[in-house]
Amino acid sequence: MALSATAIALTMCVDARAADLQPHEAVYDLSLSSQTSDFNSVDGRIALQLKPDACNVLSLDYRFVARFHEDDELTVTDQQTLAKESRDGKRYEFRTRTLVDGAEQTLVEGVAVNDADATQVTFESPVQRETDLPLSVFPLGHTAKLIDRALAGDRVVQAKLFDGDDDADKLLTTTSLILPAKAGEAPEKAEIAKTLEGLRSWNITESYYNSDSDDDGMPVFETRYRLYENGVTDRLHLDFGEYTLEGGLARLNYYDRATGCPPTP
């Protein structure tokens, strides 16, 4: 999963002001929150760095490590994503490595470009190929637009999303439900709560669909999280179907924004 951070990122517009997102470093500790017969336990960590890369680009360094415990066996998955996204939503460079127990399983890298009507994706790995998609939003633009729509009072946002997945032809879409966060819901750590104090926030439930989605309308992946108006997220709930992970911010630090840049239009 490239949350993307974030990984993770929306509407169908491509004018998202990604430069409005606060550059920051965030670390999330995750644990198993649902019963499963596949593993005895699961724990994980997400670490991301969102930094300005010149005036018109943000770079994302994202890593998601999960440890699956089953009797006397331990399996470690490690997803590493490096991405650059222009603040006008027109260009997205991506490179994602997935390792299992230290051995590389997949490498996906390429460039996606938006024009007025479509998204053109050029993959360099795992094989060189090109594909055209319906006009899609990229992850950081998705996050920025969710904030814009939340501030406008919208409660449902649907989008076509490209996040660097090699199965782009399955046409990933998302539906996000937005609810204002309840008063008094502060991060557990006092220093993090102080950093985020005074910011507006919303509870987001986001469902992902593609051509593999069930006929009964069940998503291929669903996540819940608290989204702050500066782009920081907390209270993650990641539902992979067979198991669910949840957790929150363990560390949060801000980076400086790019300096000497022209005002955002």
PDB file of C-alpha atoms in Angstrom:
ATOM      1  CA  MET A   1       0.000   0.000   0.000  1.00  0.00           C
ATOM      2  CA  ALA A   2       1.531   3.291  -1.010  1.00  0.00           C
ATOM      3  CA  LEU A   3      -0.120   5.670   1.460  1.00  0.00           C
ATOM      4  CA  SER A   4       0.926   6.653   0.543  1.00  0.00           C
ATOM      5  CA  ALA A   5       1.274   7.543   2.790  1.00  0.00           C
ATOM      6  CA  THR A   6       0.934   8.184   3.025  1.00  0.00           C
ATOM      7  CA  ALA A   7       0.915   7.452   1.162  1.00  0.00           C
ATOM      8  CA  ILE A   8      -1.707   8.309   1.242  1.00  0.00           C
ATOM      9  CA  ALA A   9      -3.734  11.001  -1.445  1.00  0.00           C
ATOM     10  CA  LEU A  10      -7.940  13.522  -4.147  1.00  0.00           C
ATOM     11  CA  THR A  11     -10.669  14.713  -6.345  1.00  0.00           C
ATOM     12  CA  MET A  12     -10.785  14.440 -10.049  1.00  0.00           C
ATOM     13  CA  CYS A  13      -9.391  17.961 -10.399  1.00  0.00           C
ATOM     14  CA  VAL A  14      -5.675  18.346 -11.060  1.00  0.00           C
ATOM     15  CA  ASP A  15      -5.152  21.856  -9.660  1.00  0.00           C
ATOM     16  CA  ALA A  16      -4.478  20.668  -6.099  1.00  0.00           C
ATOM     17  CA  ARG A  17      -2.173  23.033  -4.215  1.00  0.00           C
ATOM     18  CA  ALA A  18       0.196  20.383  -2.822  1.00  0.00           C
ATOM     19  CA  ALA A  19       2.620  23.132  -1.708  1.00  0.00           C
ATOM     20  CA  ASP A  20       0.061  24.020   1.001  1.00  0.00           C
ATOM     21  CA  LEU A  21       0.815  20.741   2.782  1.00  0.00           C
ATOM     22  CA  GLN A  22       3.154  21.130   5.747  1.00  0.00           C
ATOM     23  CA  PRO A  23       6.533  19.453   5.105  1.00  0.00           C
ATOM     24  CA  HIS A  24       7.083  17.057   7.984  1.00  0.00           C
ATOM     25  CA  GLU A  25       8.489  13.810   9.316  1.00  0.00           C
ATOM     26  CA  ALA A  26       6.023  11.378  10.890  1.00  0.00           C
ATOM     27  CA  VAL A  27       6.389   7.921  12.434  1.00  0.00           C
ATOM     28  CA  TYR A  28       3.432   5.652  13.226  1.00  0.00           C
ATOM     29  CA  ASP A  29       3.511   2.504  15.359  1.00  0.00           C
ATOM     30  CA  LEU A  30       0.933  -0.100  14.311  1.00  0.00           C
ATOM     31  CA  SER A  31      -0.460  -3.270  15.841  1.00  0.00           C
ATOM     32  CA  LEU A  32      -3.024  -5.928  14.956  1.00  0.00           C
ATOM     33  CA  SER A  33      -6.546  -4.854  15.896  1.00  0.00           C
ATOM     34  CA  SER A  34      -8.628  -7.740  14.520  1.00  0.00           C
ATOM     35  CA  GLN A  35      -8.559 -11.476  15.037  1.00  0.00           C
ATOM     36  CA  THR A  36      -7.160 -13.596  12.234  1.00  0.00           C
ATOM     37  CA  SER A  37      -6.385 -17.282  11.837  1.00  0.00           C
ATOM     38  CA  ASP A  38      -3.452 -16.468   9.526  1.00  0.00           C
ATOM     39  CA  PHE A  39      -1.096 -14.946  12.127  1.00  0.00           C
ATOM     40  CA  ASN A  40      -0.545 -15.002  15.858  1.00  0.00           C
ATOM     41  CA  SER A  41       0.287 -11.314  15.835  1.00  0.00           C
ATOM     42  CA  VAL A  42       1.336  -8.469  13.560  1.00  0.00           C
ATOM     43  CA  ASP A  43       3.175  -5.269  14.349  1.00  0.00           C
ATOM     44  CA  GLY A  44       4.364  -2.572  12.035  1.00  0.00           C
ATOM     45  CA  ARG A  45       5.748   0.916  11.558  1.00  0.00           C
ATOM     46  CA  ILE A  46       5.238   3.605   8.955  1.00  0.00           C
ATOM     47  CA  ALA A  47       7.849   6.337   8.594  1.00  0.00           C
ATOM     48  CA  LEU A  48       7.568   9.177   6.116  1.00  0.00           C
ATOM     49  CA  GLN A  49       9.361  12.365   5.227  1.00  0.00           C
ATOM     50  CA  LEU A  50       7.558  15.008   3.172  1.00  0.00           C
ATOM     51  CA  LYS A  51       9.949  17.724   1.995  1.00  0.00           C
ATOM     52  CA  PRO A  52       9.964  20.589  -0.504  1.00  0.00           C
ATOM     53  CA  ASP A  53      11.996  19.859  -3.637  1.00  0.00           C
ATOM     54  CA  ALA A  54      12.367  23.294  -5.239  1.00  0.00           C
ATOM     55  CA  CYS A  55       9.385  25.643  -5.218  1.00  0.00           C
ATOM     56  CA  ASN A  56       6.972  23.620  -7.299  1.00  0.00           C
ATOM     57  CA  VAL A  57       7.634  20.048  -6.148  1.00  0.00           C
ATOM     58  CA  LEU A  58       7.217  18.007  -2.982  1.00  0.00           C
ATOM     59  CA  SER A  59       9.183  14.809  -2.384  1.00  0.00           C
ATOM     60  CA  LEU A  60       7.930  11.888  -0.312  1.00  0.00           C
ATOM     61  CA  ASP A  61      10.140   9.233   1.279  1.00  0.00           C
ATOM     62  CA  TYR A  62       7.795   6.577   2.664  1.00  0.00           C
ATOM     63  CA  ARG A  63       8.495   3.233   4.333  1.00  0.00           C
ATOM     64  CA  PHE A  64       6.063   0.650   5.714  1.00  0.00           C
ATOM     65  CA  VAL A  65       7.522  -2.333   7.579  1.00  0.00           C
ATOM     66  CA  ALA A  66       5.276  -5.099   8.979  1.00  0.00           C
ATOM     67  CA  ARG A  67       6.281  -8.170  10.995  1.00  0.00           C
ATOM     68  CA  PHE A  68       3.973 -11.202  10.797  1.00  0.00           C
ATOM     69  CA  HIS A  69       4.347 -13.719  13.634  1.00  0.00           C
ATOM     70  CA  GLU A  70       3.033 -17.253  13.126  1.00  0.00           C
ATOM     71  CA  ASP A  71       4.039 -19.877  15.708  1.00  0.00           C
ATOM     72  CA  ASP A  72       7.852 -20.027  15.414  1.00  0.00           C
ATOM     73  CA  GLU A  73       8.003 -18.239  12.061  1.00  0.00           C
ATOM     74  CA  LEU A  74       8.539 -14.541  11.409  1.00  0.00           C
ATOM     75  CA  THR A  75       7.930 -12.873   8.050  1.00  0.00           C
ATOM     76  CA  VAL A  76       8.957  -9.252   7.500  1.00  0.00           C
ATOM     77  CA  THR A  77       7.574  -7.188   4.630  1.00  0.00           C
ATOM     78  CA  ASP A  78       9.184  -3.870   3.753  1.00  0.00           C
ATOM     79  CA  GLN A  79       7.699  -1.397   1.272  1.00  0.00           C
ATOM     80  CA  GLN A  80       9.855   1.601   0.345  1.00  0.00           C
ATOM     81  CA  THR A  81       8.531   4.428  -1.822  1.00  0.00           C
ATOM     82  CA  LEU A  82      10.334   7.491  -3.147  1.00  0.00           C
ATOM     83  CA  ALA A  83       8.126   9.932  -5.040  1.00  0.00           C
ATOM     84  CA  LYS A  84       8.108  13.484  -6.360  1.00  0.00           C
ATOM     85  CA  GLU A  85       4.898  15.330  -7.173  1.00  0.00           C
ATOM     86  CA  SER A  86       4.472  18.757  -8.731  1.00  0.00           C
ATOM     87  CA  ARG A  87       2.223  21.113  -6.827  1.00  0.00           C
ATOM     88  CA  ASP A  88       0.101  21.754  -9.925  1.00  0.00           C
ATOM     89  CA  GLY A  89      -0.819  18.051 -10.005  1.00  0.00           C
ATOM     90  CA  LYS A  90       0.570  17.478 -13.498  1.00  0.00           C
ATOM     91  CA  ARG A  91       3.631  15.264 -12.878  1.00  0.00           C
ATOM     92  CA  TYR A  92       4.329  12.352 -10.536  1.00  0.00           C
ATOM     93  CA  GLU A  93       7.611  10.405 -10.355  1.00  0.00           C
ATOM     94  CA  PHE A  94       7.574   7.174  -8.361  1.00  0.00           C
ATOM     95  CA  ARG A  95       9.816   4.296  -7.309  1.00  0.00           C
ATOM     96  CA  THR A  96       8.557   1.540  -4.967  1.00  0.00           C
ATOM     97  CA  ARG A  97      10.556  -1.473  -3.771  1.00  0.00           C
ATOM     98  CA  THR A  98       8.856  -4.321  -1.913  1.00  0.00           C
ATOM     99  CA  LEU A  99      11.023  -6.730   0.068  1.00  0.00           C
ATOM    100  CA  VAL A 100      10.092  -9.887   1.981  1.00  0.00           C
ATOM    101  CA  ASP A 101      12.602 -11.046   4.597  1.00  0.00           C
ATOM    102  CA  GLY A 102      15.183  -8.770   2.991  1.00  0.00           C
ATOM    103  CA  ALA A 103      14.832 -10.156  -0.531  1.00  0.00           C
ATOM    104  CA  GLU A 104      13.457  -7.830  -3.189  1.00  0.00           C
ATOM    105  CA  GLN A 105      10.180  -9.067  -4.612  1.00  0.00           C
ATOM    106  CA  THR A 106       9.099  -6.184  -6.843  1.00  0.00           C
ATOM    107  CA  LEU A 107      10.411  -2.881  -8.141  1.00  0.00           C
ATOM    108  CA  VAL A 108       7.969  -0.443  -9.741  1.00  0.00           C
ATOM    109  CA  GLU A 109       9.196   2.884 -11.108  1.00  0.00           C
ATOM    110  CA  GLY A 110       8.101   5.382 -13.664  1.00  0.00           C
ATOM    111  CA  VAL A 111       6.545   8.763 -14.398  1.00  0.00           C
ATOM    112  CA  ALA A 112       2.905   9.841 -14.752  1.00  0.00           C
ATOM    113  CA  VAL A 113       1.851  13.050 -16.496  1.00  0.00           C
ATOM    114  CA  ASN A 114      -1.564  14.703 -16.583  1.00  0.00           C
ATOM    115  CA  ASP A 115      -2.831  16.659 -19.551  1.00  0.00           C
ATOM    116  CA  ALA A 116      -6.273  18.159 -19.972  1.00  0.00           C
ATOM    117  CA  ASP A 117      -8.006  14.862 -20.718  1.00  0.00           C
ATOM    118  CA  ALA A 118      -5.999  11.881 -19.461  1.00  0.00           C
ATOM    119  CA  THR A 119      -3.127  10.542 -17.366  1.00  0.00           C
ATOM    120  CA  GLN A 120      -0.211   9.051 -19.301  1.00  0.00           C
ATOM    121  CA  VAL A 121       1.946   6.613 -17.318  1.00  0.00           C
ATOM    122  CA  THR A 122       5.380   5.459 -18.463  1.00  0.00           C
ATOM    123  CA  PHE A 123       6.748   2.513 -16.477  1.00  0.00           C
ATOM    124  CA  GLU A 124      10.497   1.780 -16.436  1.00  0.00           C
ATOM    125  CA  SER A 125      10.141  -1.247 -14.116  1.00  0.00           C
ATOM    126  CA  PRO A 126       9.199  -4.061 -13.785  1.00  0.00           C
ATOM    127  CA  VAL A 127       8.954  -3.787 -17.593  1.00  0.00           C
ATOM    128  CA  GLN A 128       9.055  -0.792 -19.893  1.00  0.00           C
ATOM    129  CA  ARG A 129       5.574   0.080 -21.056  1.00  0.00           C
ATOM    130  CA  GLU A 130       3.122   2.942 -21.417  1.00  0.00           C
ATOM    131  CA  THR A 131      -0.548   3.149 -20.526  1.00  0.00           C
ATOM    132  CA  ASP A 132      -3.234   5.827 -20.701  1.00  0.00           C
ATOM    133  CA  LEU A 133      -5.708   6.260 -17.849  1.00  0.00           C
ATOM    134  CA  PRO A 134      -8.731   8.460 -17.288  1.00  0.00           C
ATOM    135  CA  LEU A 135      -7.626  11.782 -15.815  1.00  0.00           C
ATOM    136  CA  SER A 136      -6.461  10.908 -12.291  1.00  0.00           C
ATOM    137  CA  VAL A 137      -5.205  12.714  -9.220  1.00  0.00           C
ATOM    138  CA  PHE A 138      -1.888  11.859  -7.546  1.00  0.00           C
ATOM    139  CA  PRO A 139      -1.467  11.093  -3.816  1.00  0.00           C
ATOM    140  CA  LEU A 140      -0.385  14.473  -2.416  1.00  0.00           C
ATOM    141  CA  GLY A 141      -2.837  16.316  -4.615  1.00  0.00           C
ATOM    142  CA  HIS A 142      -5.505  13.976  -3.330  1.00  0.00           C
ATOM    143  CA  THR A 143      -4.704  14.850   0.278  1.00  0.00           C
ATOM    144  CA  ALA A 144      -4.636  18.585  -0.463  1.00  0.00           C
ATOM    145  CA  LYS A 145      -7.962  18.430  -2.281  1.00  0.00           C
ATOM    146  CA  LEU A 146      -9.560  16.410   0.530  1.00  0.00           C
ATOM    147  CA  ILE A 147      -8.625  19.241   2.885  1.00  0.00           C
ATOM    148  CA  ASP A 148     -10.053  21.826   0.483  1.00  0.00           C
ATOM    149  CA  ARG A 149     -13.294  19.896   0.211  1.00  0.00           C
ATOM    150  CA  ALA A 150     -13.490  19.379   3.982  1.00  0.00           C
ATOM    151  CA  LEU A 151     -13.013  23.113   4.576  1.00  0.00           C
ATOM    152  CA  ALA A 152     -15.797  23.748   2.065  1.00  0.00           C
ATOM    153  CA  GLY A 153     -18.125  21.542   4.109  1.00  0.00           C
ATOM    154  CA  ASP A 154     -18.309  18.602   1.678  1.00  0.00           C
ATOM    155  CA  ARG A 155     -18.915  15.190   3.217  1.00  0.00           C
ATOM    156  CA  VAL A 156     -18.354  12.800   0.287  1.00  0.00           C
ATOM    157  CA  VAL A 157     -15.463  12.941  -2.197  1.00  0.00           C
ATOM    158  CA  GLN A 158     -14.983  10.521  -5.084  1.00  0.00           C
ATOM    159  CA  ALA A 159     -11.864  10.416  -7.227  1.00  0.00           C
ATOM    160  CA  LYS A 160      -9.833   8.527  -9.764  1.00  0.00           C
ATOM    161  CA  LEU A 161      -6.395   7.994  -8.231  1.00  0.00           C
ATOM    162  CA  PHE A 162      -3.004   6.931  -9.562  1.00  0.00           C
ATOM    163  CA  ASP A 163      -0.482   6.159  -6.807  1.00  0.00           C
ATOM    164  CA  GLY A 164       2.266   4.331  -8.712  1.00  0.00           C
ATOM    165  CA  ASP A 165       0.653   0.885  -8.732  1.00  0.00           C
ATOM    166  CA  ASP A 166       1.920  -1.423 -11.489  1.00  0.00           C
ATOM    167  CA  ASP A 167      -1.698  -2.615 -11.924  1.00  0.00           C
ATOM    168  CA  ALA A 168      -2.771   0.838 -13.059  1.00  0.00           C
ATOM    169  CA  ASP A 169      -5.036  -0.633 -15.741  1.00  0.00           C
ATOM    170  CA  LYS A 170      -7.328  -1.867 -12.948  1.00  0.00           C
ATOM    171  CA  LEU A 171      -8.386   1.802 -12.601  1.00  0.00           C
ATOM    172  CA  LEU A 172      -8.155   2.658  -8.916  1.00  0.00           C
ATOM    173  CA  THR A 173     -10.916   4.884  -7.528  1.00  0.00           C
ATOM    174  CA  THR A 174     -11.676   6.078  -4.019  1.00  0.00           C
ATOM    175  CA  THR A 175     -14.694   7.226  -2.059  1.00  0.00           C
ATOM    176  CA  SER A 176     -13.978   9.319   1.036  1.00  0.00           C
ATOM    177  CA  LEU A 177     -16.465  10.126   3.795  1.00  0.00           C
ATOM    178  CA  ILE A 178     -15.585  13.253   5.790  1.00  0.00           C
ATOM    179  CA  LEU A 179     -16.811  13.981   9.322  1.00  0.00           C
ATOM    180  CA  PRO A 180     -15.557  16.713  11.668  1.00  0.00           C
ATOM    181  CA  ALA A 181     -13.367  15.350  14.450  1.00  0.00           C
ATOM    182  CA  LYS A 182     -14.946  15.393  17.888  1.00  0.00           C
ATOM    183  CA  ALA A 183     -13.848  18.065  20.329  1.00  0.00           C
ATOM    184  CA  GLY A 184     -11.240  16.817  22.765  1.00  0.00           C
ATOM    185  CA  GLU A 185      -9.823  14.118  20.464  1.00  0.00           C
ATOM    186  CA  ALA A 186      -6.139  14.920  20.926  1.00  0.00           C
ATOM    187  CA  PRO A 187      -3.108  12.753  20.080  1.00  0.00           C
ATOM    188  CA  GLU A 188      -1.963  10.590  22.984  1.00  0.00           C
ATOM    189  CA  LYS A 189       1.526  12.112  23.216  1.00  0.00           C
ATOM    190  CA  ALA A 190       1.516  15.570  24.776  1.00  0.00           C
ATOM    191  CA  GLU A 191       4.283  16.976  22.571  1.00  0.00           C
ATOM    192  CA  ILE A 192       2.444  15.882  19.416  1.00  0.00           C
ATOM    193  CA  ALA A 193      -0.855  17.250  20.718  1.00  0.00           C
ATOM    194  CA  LYS A 194       0.854  20.599  21.325  1.00  0.00           C
ATOM    195  CA  THR A 195       2.272  20.656  17.784  1.00  0.00           C
ATOM    196  CA  LEU A 196      -1.197  20.069  16.294  1.00  0.00           C
ATOM    197  CA  GLU A 197      -3.099  22.242  18.761  1.00  0.00           C
ATOM    198  CA  GLY A 198      -5.540  24.672  17.178  1.00  0.00           C
ATOM    199  CA  LEU A 199      -5.657  22.987  13.773  1.00  0.00           C
ATOM    200  CA  ARG A 200      -8.971  21.954  12.270  1.00  0.00           C
ATOM    201  CA  SER A 201      -9.311  18.244  11.599  1.00  0.00           C
ATOM    202  CA  TRP A 202     -11.668  15.607  10.230  1.00  0.00           C
ATOM    203  CA  ASN A 203     -12.247  11.879  10.558  1.00  0.00           C
ATOM    204  CA  ILE A 204     -11.893  10.309   7.114  1.00  0.00           C
ATOM    205  CA  THR A 205     -13.138   6.894   6.008  1.00  0.00           C
ATOM    206  CA  GLU A 206     -11.682   6.088   2.608  1.00  0.00           C
ATOM    207  CA  SER A 207     -12.574   3.057   0.484  1.00  0.00           C
ATOM    208  CA  TYR A 208     -10.514   1.953  -2.528  1.00  0.00           C
ATOM    209  CA  TYR A 209     -12.016   0.151  -5.511  1.00  0.00           C
ATOM    210  CA  ASN A 210     -10.729  -1.300  -8.769  1.00  0.00           C
ATOM    211  CA  SER A 211     -11.668  -4.003 -11.265  1.00  0.00           C
ATOM    212  CA  ASP A 212     -10.914  -6.646  -8.596  1.00  0.00           C
ATOM    213  CA  SER A 213     -13.571  -5.275  -6.231  1.00  0.00           C
ATOM    214  CA  ASP A 214     -16.334  -7.662  -5.222  1.00  0.00           C
ATOM    215  CA  ASP A 215     -19.628  -7.600  -7.095  1.00  0.00           C
ATOM    216  CA  ASP A 216     -21.335  -6.788  -3.789  1.00  0.00           C
ATOM    217  CA  GLY A 217     -19.476  -3.472  -3.668  1.00  0.00           C
ATOM    218  CA  MET A 218     -16.821  -4.322  -1.069  1.00  0.00           C
ATOM    219  CA  PRO A 219     -13.592  -2.322  -1.500  1.00  0.00           C
ATOM    220  CA  VAL A 220     -10.173  -3.874  -2.079  1.00  0.00           C
ATOM    221  CA  PHE A 221      -8.829  -1.781   0.805  1.00  0.00           C
ATOM    222  CA  GLU A 222     -10.274   0.590   3.383  1.00  0.00           C
ATOM    223  CA  THR A 223      -8.651   3.024   5.759  1.00  0.00           C
ATOM    224  CA  ARG A 224      -9.761   5.419   8.468  1.00  0.00           C
ATOM    225  CA  TYR A 225      -7.675   8.275   9.778  1.00  0.00           C
ATOM    226  CA  ARG A 226      -7.759  11.731  11.299  1.00  0.00           C
ATOM    227  CA  LEU A 227      -6.695  14.401   8.805  1.00  0.00           C
ATOM    228  CA  TYR A 228      -5.462  17.812   9.964  1.00  0.00           C
ATOM    229  CA  GLU A 229      -5.743  20.925   7.826  1.00  0.00           C
ATOM    230  CA  ASN A 230      -1.956  21.001   7.290  1.00  0.00           C
ATOM    231  CA  GLY A 231      -1.908  17.463   5.844  1.00  0.00           C
ATOM    232  CA  VAL A 232      -0.696  15.562   8.929  1.00  0.00           C
ATOM    233  CA  THR A 233      -2.630  12.372   9.698  1.00  0.00           C
ATOM    234  CA  ASP A 234      -3.135  10.402  12.914  1.00  0.00           C
ATOM    235  CA  ARG A 235      -5.257   7.533  14.321  1.00  0.00           C
ATOM    236  CA  LEU A 236      -4.653   5.186  11.396  1.00  0.00           C
ATOM    237  CA  HIS A 237      -6.923   2.180  10.829  1.00  0.00           C
ATOM    238  CA  LEU A 238      -5.822   0.006   7.892  1.00  0.00           C
ATOM    239  CA  ASP A 239      -8.223  -2.746   6.815  1.00  0.00           C
ATOM    240  CA  PHE A 240      -6.593  -5.252   4.462  1.00  0.00           C
ATOM    241  CA  GLY A 241      -9.567  -7.612   4.547  1.00  0.00           C
ATOM    242  CA  GLU A 242      -7.918 -10.624   6.222  1.00  0.00           C
ATOM    243  CA  TYR A 243      -6.462  -8.465   9.006  1.00  0.00           C
ATOM    244  CA  THR A 244      -6.542  -4.886  10.294  1.00  0.00           C
ATOM    245  CA  LEU A 245      -3.764  -2.722  11.702  1.00  0.00           C
ATOM    246  CA  GLU A 246      -4.209   0.431  13.728  1.00  0.00           C
ATOM    247  CA  GLY A 247      -2.043   2.931  15.538  1.00  0.00           C
ATOM    248  CA  GLY A 248      -1.087   6.556  15.821  1.00  0.00           C
ATOM    249  CA  LEU A 249       1.667   9.108  15.713  1.00  0.00           C
ATOM    250  CA  ALA A 250       4.771   8.157  17.651  1.00  0.00           C
ATOM    251  CA  ARG A 251       6.850  11.089  16.356  1.00  0.00           C
ATOM    252  CA  LEU A 252       6.126  14.305  14.459  1.00  0.00           C
ATOM    253  CA  ASN A 253       8.554  17.004  13.362  1.00  0.00           C
ATOM    254  CA  TYR A 254       8.026  19.875  10.950  1.00  0.00           C
ATOM    255  CA  TYR A 255      10.420  20.857   8.156  1.00  0.00           C
ATOM    256  CA  ASP A 256      10.744  24.362   6.770  1.00  0.00           C
ATOM    257  CA  ARG A 257       8.847  25.228   3.636  1.00  0.00           C
ATOM    258  CA  ALA A 258      10.753  26.185   0.504  1.00  0.00           C
ATOM    259  CA  THR A 259      11.935  29.812   0.619  1.00  0.00           C
ATOM    260  CA  GLY A 260      12.161  32.443  -2.076  1.00  0.00           C
ATOM    261  CA  CYS A 261       9.211  31.028  -3.984  1.00  0.00           C
ATOM    262  CA  PRO A 262       6.561  33.077  -5.798  1.00  0.00           C
ATOM    263  CA  PRO A 263       3.162  33.269  -4.079  1.00  0.00           C
ATOM    264  CA  THR A 264       0.762  30.393  -4.719  1.00  0.00           C
ATOM    265  CA  PRO A 265      -1.722  31.529  -7.414  1.00  0.00           C
TER     266      PRO A 265
END
